[in-house]
Amino acid sequence: MSTESEKKGIEASFKSMDTEEFLDIYFNRPIGYAWALFFKKLKVHPNVVTIFSIILGIGAGVMFYYPDMKHTLLGILLLMWANHYDSADGQLARLTGQKTQWGRMLDGFAGDIWFFTIYAAICLRLMNQPMPFHIGDGMHWGIFIWILAIVSGTVCHSKQCTLADYYRNIHLYFLKGKSGSELDNFKQQREIFYSLPWKGNFWWKAFLYFYGNYTRSQEQMTPCFQKLRTSIVNRWNRSALPEALRNDFRAGSLPLMKYANILTFNTRAIVLYIVLLIGMPWLYLVFEIVVMNFLFFYMRAKHEKLCQRILNNLSSYS
């Protein structure tokens, strides 16, 4: 494959340049694309690649339990490998036309499993270790590291990634329309859930139930966008959105995409690698609670303000 055709192939596998991060464009996506081509030749389904990434991510978490440099470096390599497979599964799905809602849900589930394992490993590693800045024997982390991890993982990390994913899909909706976005809603997911019998659909219904809860949490965090979305559907449900509306929203949304990207994987992974290499993994949990939460609330406030402005001026786009 020529360099030019390879470049075009990589770009074609992107969701959009608006929502791609620098590190993904020049590092993760090219490597993921190479894996995607490899798996395409072997006729491996994208969901199988996602399962491979889950196994690698769990392996990385197990390595982070050990404090020595050898295990730390191996864990970092495994997590990077898992992330490349996480890129490859989506690229493979787009290259082969095998995009499914199963795949989208499994893909999101993969990252949760990685970090659940990583949090557990950090807690098990530190719980019998002295807390920082102790005097003499000092206090050990004990149950406090578990509390810190629960707050960091469930209250902070989960909400940060959930909202960042939603904002990127909102941006894609205004950029590419319904067909280019994965912008789902709670009502739609519950209708699908209740329309299916349990017999023969147990696992699919279980996925739909939890995915519905996921979309509901996105909607609960974005009240202004929900009002805007309702108004847009009422006005232009079966027709294309006015170009002026799309351009105006995208202009306000584009600067927020860098925060959405920060709140997903690359930045938190880099911080995780650094704190593990210096032997202070608890700092990662503090980083999520303090720094990432600040960016989360800032991004949310700016996006809600944008949605309210567009809603107030909606009649001018008709």
Short mmCIF file of C-alpha atoms in Angstrom, two decimals:
data_model
loop_
_atom_site.label_atom_id
_atom_site.label_comp_id
_atom_site.label_asym_id
_atom_site.label_seq_id
_atom_site.Cartn_x
_atom_site.Cartn_y
_atom_site.Cartn_z
CA MET A 1 0.00 0.00 0.00
CA SER A 2 1.40 3.41 -0.96
CA THR A 3 1.99 6.10 1.63
CA GLU A 4 -0.66 8.34 0.06
CA SER A 5 -3.33 5.62 -0.10
CA GLU A 6 -2.48 4.57 3.46
CA LYS A 7 -2.92 8.17 4.63
CA LYS A 8 -6.28 8.40 2.88
CA GLY A 9 -7.32 5.10 4.41
CA ILE A 10 -6.46 6.30 7.91
CA GLU A 11 -8.33 9.58 7.39
CA ALA A 12 -11.35 7.71 6.03
CA SER A 13 -11.48 5.67 9.22
CA PHE A 14 -11.74 8.81 11.40
CA LYS A 15 -15.14 9.85 12.70
CA SER A 16 -14.18 13.45 11.87
CA MET A 17 -11.12 15.69 12.08
CA ASP A 18 -13.12 17.98 14.37
CA THR A 19 -13.34 15.32 17.08
CA GLU A 20 -9.96 13.58 16.67
CA GLU A 21 -7.15 14.33 19.11
CA PHE A 22 -3.56 15.17 18.07
CA LEU A 23 -2.09 12.07 19.73
CA ASP A 24 -4.74 9.89 18.11
CA ILE A 25 -4.24 11.35 14.63
CA TYR A 26 -0.45 10.92 14.58
CA PHE A 27 0.07 7.91 16.86
CA ASN A 28 -2.89 5.82 18.01
CA ARG A 29 -5.00 5.90 14.83
CA PRO A 30 -2.17 4.97 12.41
CA ILE A 31 -1.20 2.01 14.61
CA GLY A 32 -4.85 1.10 15.10
CA TYR A 33 -5.38 1.31 11.34
CA ALA A 34 -2.51 -1.12 10.72
CA TRP A 35 -4.12 -3.54 13.16
CA ALA A 36 -7.51 -2.97 11.51
CA LEU A 37 -6.08 -3.93 8.10
CA PHE A 38 -4.46 -6.99 9.67
CA PHE A 39 -7.71 -8.12 11.28
CA LYS A 40 -9.62 -7.34 8.07
CA LYS A 41 -7.38 -9.76 6.15
CA LEU A 42 -8.03 -12.41 8.80
CA LYS A 43 -11.79 -11.66 8.66
CA VAL A 44 -11.87 -10.99 12.41
CA HIS A 45 -15.05 -9.27 13.58
CA PRO A 46 -14.59 -5.85 15.28
CA ASN A 47 -16.28 -7.14 18.45
CA VAL A 48 -13.60 -9.83 18.76
CA VAL A 49 -10.93 -7.11 18.59
CA THR A 50 -12.77 -5.28 21.39
CA ILE A 51 -12.66 -8.44 23.51
CA PHE A 52 -8.90 -8.66 22.85
CA SER A 53 -8.57 -5.07 24.10
CA ILE A 54 -10.47 -5.96 27.27
CA ILE A 55 -8.08 -8.85 27.98
CA LEU A 56 -5.05 -6.62 27.40
CA GLY A 57 -6.50 -3.86 29.60
CA ILE A 58 -7.15 -6.31 32.44
CA GLY A 59 -3.58 -7.56 32.07
CA ALA A 60 -2.31 -3.99 32.35
CA GLY A 61 -4.27 -3.46 35.55
CA VAL A 62 -2.82 -6.63 37.08
CA MET A 63 0.70 -5.44 36.26
CA PHE A 64 0.07 -2.13 38.02
CA TYR A 65 -0.47 -4.00 41.29
CA TYR A 66 3.28 -4.62 41.47
CA PRO A 67 5.49 -1.65 42.46
CA ASP A 68 8.66 -2.66 40.57
CA MET A 69 9.65 -0.96 37.32
CA LYS A 70 9.54 -4.14 35.23
CA HIS A 71 5.85 -4.76 35.94
CA THR A 72 5.05 -1.05 35.60
CA LEU A 73 6.60 -0.82 32.12
CA LEU A 74 4.90 -4.04 31.05
CA GLY A 75 1.56 -2.68 32.29
CA ILE A 76 2.07 0.56 30.36
CA LEU A 77 2.84 -1.38 27.17
CA LEU A 78 -0.22 -3.59 27.65
CA LEU A 79 -2.51 -0.58 28.21
CA MET A 80 -1.10 1.14 25.12
CA TRP A 81 -1.68 -2.07 23.17
CA ALA A 82 -5.25 -2.28 24.49
CA ASN A 83 -5.83 1.31 23.39
CA HIS A 84 -4.53 0.53 19.90
CA TYR A 85 -7.00 -2.34 19.67
CA ASP A 86 -9.68 0.03 20.94
CA SER A 87 -8.85 2.27 17.96
CA ALA A 88 -8.66 -0.71 15.62
CA ASP A 89 -12.12 -2.09 16.44
CA GLY A 90 -13.88 1.15 15.48
CA GLN A 91 -11.71 1.63 12.40
CA LEU A 92 -12.31 -1.98 11.35
CA ALA A 93 -16.05 -1.52 11.83
CA ARG A 94 -16.05 1.58 9.61
CA LEU A 95 -13.80 -0.04 6.99
CA THR A 96 -15.92 -3.19 6.74
CA GLY A 97 -19.36 -1.70 7.37
CA GLN A 98 -19.76 -3.88 10.47
CA LYS A 99 -20.86 -1.07 12.77
CA THR A 100 -23.41 -2.33 15.27
CA GLN A 101 -24.95 -1.04 18.47
CA TRP A 102 -23.61 -4.17 20.15
CA GLY A 103 -20.14 -3.06 19.12
CA ARG A 104 -20.65 0.51 20.33
CA MET A 105 -21.86 -0.65 23.73
CA LEU A 106 -19.13 -3.28 24.06
CA ASP A 107 -16.53 -0.68 23.09
CA GLY A 108 -17.65 1.64 25.90
CA PHE A 109 -17.79 -1.28 28.31
CA ALA A 110 -14.15 -2.14 27.51
CA GLY A 111 -12.74 1.08 28.92
CA ASP A 112 -14.78 0.67 32.09
CA ILE A 113 -13.30 -2.79 32.65
CA TRP A 114 -9.75 -1.51 32.09
CA PHE A 115 -10.07 1.19 34.68
CA PHE A 116 -12.03 -0.91 37.15
CA THR A 117 -9.07 -3.32 37.12
CA ILE A 118 -6.58 -0.46 37.40
CA TYR A 119 -8.41 1.12 40.35
CA ALA A 120 -8.61 -2.24 42.14
CA ALA A 121 -4.90 -2.87 41.51
CA ILE A 122 -3.95 0.56 42.89
CA CYS A 123 -6.08 0.03 45.98
CA LEU A 124 -4.73 -3.45 46.68
CA ARG A 125 -1.19 -2.16 46.15
CA LEU A 126 -1.54 0.78 48.53
CA MET A 127 -3.97 -0.28 51.24
CA ASN A 128 -1.21 -1.62 53.49
CA GLN A 129 1.21 1.16 52.58
CA PRO A 130 1.72 4.35 54.65
CA MET A 131 -0.07 7.47 53.48
CA PRO A 132 2.11 10.28 52.06
CA PHE A 133 3.62 12.91 54.32
CA HIS A 134 3.37 10.60 57.32
CA ILE A 135 5.42 11.06 60.49
CA GLY A 136 7.11 7.99 61.90
CA ASP A 137 5.08 4.86 61.18
CA GLY A 138 2.11 7.10 60.32
CA MET A 139 -1.27 6.03 59.02
CA HIS A 140 -1.75 3.39 56.38
CA TRP A 141 -4.11 3.93 53.48
CA GLY A 142 -6.44 1.09 54.48
CA ILE A 143 -10.05 1.73 53.53
CA PHE A 144 -9.32 5.37 52.60
CA ILE A 145 -7.69 4.42 49.30
CA TRP A 146 -10.83 2.45 48.37
CA ILE A 147 -13.03 5.44 49.21
CA LEU A 148 -10.77 7.69 47.12
CA ALA A 149 -10.94 5.24 44.21
CA ILE A 150 -14.74 4.92 44.39
CA VAL A 151 -15.16 8.71 44.33
CA SER A 152 -12.60 9.04 41.55
CA GLY A 153 -14.03 6.22 39.44
CA THR A 154 -17.80 6.44 39.88
CA VAL A 155 -18.45 10.08 40.74
CA CYS A 156 -15.73 11.61 38.54
CA HIS A 157 -14.26 9.35 35.83
CA SER A 158 -17.58 7.81 34.79
CA LYS A 159 -19.40 11.14 34.46
CA GLN A 160 -16.45 12.80 32.74
CA CYS A 161 -16.22 10.15 30.01
CA THR A 162 -20.01 9.89 29.67
CA LEU A 163 -20.42 13.62 29.04
CA ALA A 164 -17.35 13.86 26.79
CA ASP A 165 -18.70 11.03 24.60
CA TYR A 166 -22.09 12.74 24.42
CA TYR A 167 -20.64 16.10 23.42
CA ARG A 168 -18.59 14.54 20.65
CA ASN A 169 -21.68 12.80 19.28
CA ILE A 170 -23.65 16.06 19.50
CA HIS A 171 -20.90 17.76 17.52
CA LEU A 172 -20.98 14.97 14.91
CA TYR A 173 -24.76 15.35 14.67
CA PHE A 174 -24.44 19.00 13.65
CA LEU A 175 -21.43 18.21 11.45
CA LYS A 176 -22.71 15.13 9.61
CA GLY A 177 -26.37 14.74 10.52
CA LYS A 178 -28.11 11.71 12.02
CA SER A 179 -26.27 9.18 9.85
CA GLY A 180 -22.83 10.41 10.95
CA SER A 181 -23.56 10.47 14.67
CA GLU A 182 -24.33 7.94 17.40
CA LEU A 183 -26.61 10.35 19.23
CA ASP A 184 -29.10 8.08 20.97
CA ASN A 185 -31.73 8.93 23.58
CA PHE A 186 -33.25 7.26 26.63
CA LYS A 187 -36.82 7.10 25.34
CA GLN A 188 -35.73 5.37 22.15
CA GLN A 189 -33.65 2.81 24.03
CA ARG A 190 -36.45 2.01 26.46
CA GLU A 191 -38.92 1.54 23.58
CA ILE A 192 -36.57 -0.98 21.99
CA PHE A 193 -36.07 -2.65 25.38
CA TYR A 194 -39.80 -3.08 26.06
CA SER A 195 -40.55 -4.19 22.48
CA LEU A 196 -38.46 -7.36 22.84
CA PRO A 197 -39.40 -10.49 24.79
CA TRP A 198 -36.94 -11.79 27.36
CA LYS A 199 -36.96 -15.24 25.82
CA GLY A 200 -34.09 -15.46 23.36
CA ASN A 201 -33.04 -11.85 23.99
CA PHE A 202 -31.78 -11.91 27.59
CA TRP A 203 -28.27 -10.55 27.01
CA TRP A 204 -29.39 -8.05 24.38
CA LYS A 205 -32.09 -6.73 26.70
CA ALA A 206 -29.59 -6.51 29.56
CA PHE A 207 -27.30 -4.42 27.34
CA LEU A 208 -30.21 -2.24 26.27
CA TYR A 209 -31.25 -1.65 29.87
CA PHE A 210 -27.82 -0.47 31.01
CA TYR A 211 -27.22 1.45 27.79
CA GLY A 212 -30.56 3.17 28.33
CA ASN A 213 -29.40 4.20 31.80
CA TYR A 214 -26.20 5.51 30.20
CA THR A 215 -28.13 7.70 27.75
CA ARG A 216 -30.42 8.90 30.55
CA SER A 217 -27.41 10.05 32.59
CA GLN A 218 -26.18 11.98 29.53
CA GLU A 219 -29.54 13.68 29.17
CA GLN A 220 -29.74 14.53 32.88
CA MET A 221 -26.39 16.34 32.69
CA THR A 222 -27.45 18.45 29.67
CA PRO A 223 -30.82 20.15 30.35
CA CYS A 224 -30.25 23.06 27.95
CA PHE A 225 -29.27 20.77 25.11
CA GLN A 226 -32.36 18.61 25.73
CA LYS A 227 -34.57 21.69 25.32
CA LEU A 228 -32.68 22.64 22.15
CA ARG A 229 -32.92 19.11 20.79
CA THR A 230 -36.68 18.96 21.41
CA SER A 231 -37.19 22.29 19.64
CA ILE A 232 -35.03 21.20 16.70
CA VAL A 233 -36.93 17.92 16.32
CA ASN A 234 -40.27 19.75 16.44
CA ARG A 235 -39.18 22.18 13.72
CA TRP A 236 -37.03 20.05 11.39
CA ASN A 237 -37.80 16.44 12.25
CA ARG A 238 -37.99 15.19 8.65
CA SER A 239 -35.81 17.75 6.93
CA ALA A 240 -32.18 18.82 7.00
CA LEU A 241 -31.13 21.39 9.56
CA PRO A 242 -30.51 24.89 8.22
CA GLU A 243 -26.86 25.38 7.27
CA ALA A 244 -26.63 28.56 9.35
CA LEU A 245 -27.80 26.65 12.46
CA ARG A 246 -25.32 23.83 11.88
CA ASN A 247 -22.43 26.22 11.29
CA ASP A 248 -23.27 28.37 14.31
CA PHE A 249 -23.46 25.39 16.65
CA ARG A 250 -20.29 23.81 15.28
CA ALA A 251 -18.39 27.08 15.67
CA GLY A 252 -19.31 27.19 19.36
CA SER A 253 -18.84 23.46 19.93
CA LEU A 254 -15.48 23.01 18.20
CA PRO A 255 -13.36 24.76 20.89
CA LEU A 256 -14.92 22.43 23.48
CA MET A 257 -13.81 19.28 21.66
CA LYS A 258 -10.31 19.60 23.11
CA TYR A 259 -11.79 19.34 26.61
CA ALA A 260 -13.92 16.37 25.55
CA ASN A 261 -10.76 14.67 24.29
CA ILE A 262 -8.83 15.45 27.47
CA LEU A 263 -11.62 13.90 29.53
CA THR A 264 -11.53 10.59 27.67
CA PHE A 265 -8.36 8.47 27.47
CA ASN A 266 -5.06 9.96 26.33
CA THR A 267 -4.50 12.63 28.96
CA ARG A 268 -5.57 10.44 31.86
CA ALA A 269 -3.40 7.60 30.53
CA ILE A 270 -0.33 9.84 30.33
CA VAL A 271 -0.90 11.04 33.90
CA LEU A 272 -1.42 7.44 35.02
CA TYR A 273 1.87 6.39 33.42
CA ILE A 274 3.76 9.25 35.09
CA VAL A 275 2.43 8.63 38.61
CA LEU A 276 3.13 4.90 38.29
CA LEU A 277 6.67 5.52 37.09
CA ILE A 278 7.38 7.80 40.07
CA GLY A 279 5.76 5.32 42.45
CA MET A 280 2.85 7.54 43.55
CA PRO A 281 -0.27 5.98 41.98
CA TRP A 282 -2.63 7.68 44.46
CA LEU A 283 -1.86 10.96 42.68
CA TYR A 284 -3.85 9.72 39.69
CA LEU A 285 -7.02 9.50 41.78
CA VAL A 286 -6.46 13.02 43.09
CA PHE A 287 -5.85 14.25 39.52
CA GLU A 288 -9.22 12.88 38.40
CA ILE A 289 -11.05 14.41 41.35
CA VAL A 290 -9.44 17.86 41.17
CA VAL A 291 -8.11 18.65 37.68
CA MET A 292 -10.43 16.57 35.51
CA ASN A 293 -13.49 17.62 37.48
CA PHE A 294 -12.60 21.27 36.97
CA LEU A 295 -12.42 20.71 33.20
CA PHE A 296 -15.66 18.72 33.34
CA PHE A 297 -17.65 21.52 34.97
CA TYR A 298 -16.04 24.18 32.77
CA MET A 299 -16.86 22.26 29.56
CA ARG A 300 -20.40 21.57 30.73
CA ALA A 301 -21.07 25.22 31.62
CA LYS A 302 -19.76 26.45 28.25
CA HIS A 303 -21.76 23.86 26.30
CA GLU A 304 -24.98 24.58 28.16
CA LYS A 305 -24.47 28.30 27.55
CA LEU A 306 -23.98 27.61 23.84
CA CYS A 307 -27.18 25.54 23.68
CA GLN A 308 -29.18 28.23 25.47
CA ARG A 309 -27.91 30.89 23.05
CA ILE A 310 -28.83 28.79 20.01
CA LEU A 311 -32.25 28.02 21.54
CA ASN A 312 -32.94 31.70 22.16
CA ASN A 313 -32.16 32.50 18.52
CA LEU A 314 -33.71 29.40 16.96
CA SER A 315 -36.41 31.30 15.06
CA SER A 316 -33.73 33.26 13.20
CA TYR A 317 -32.49 30.10 11.46
CA SER A 318 -35.83 29.25 9.82
#
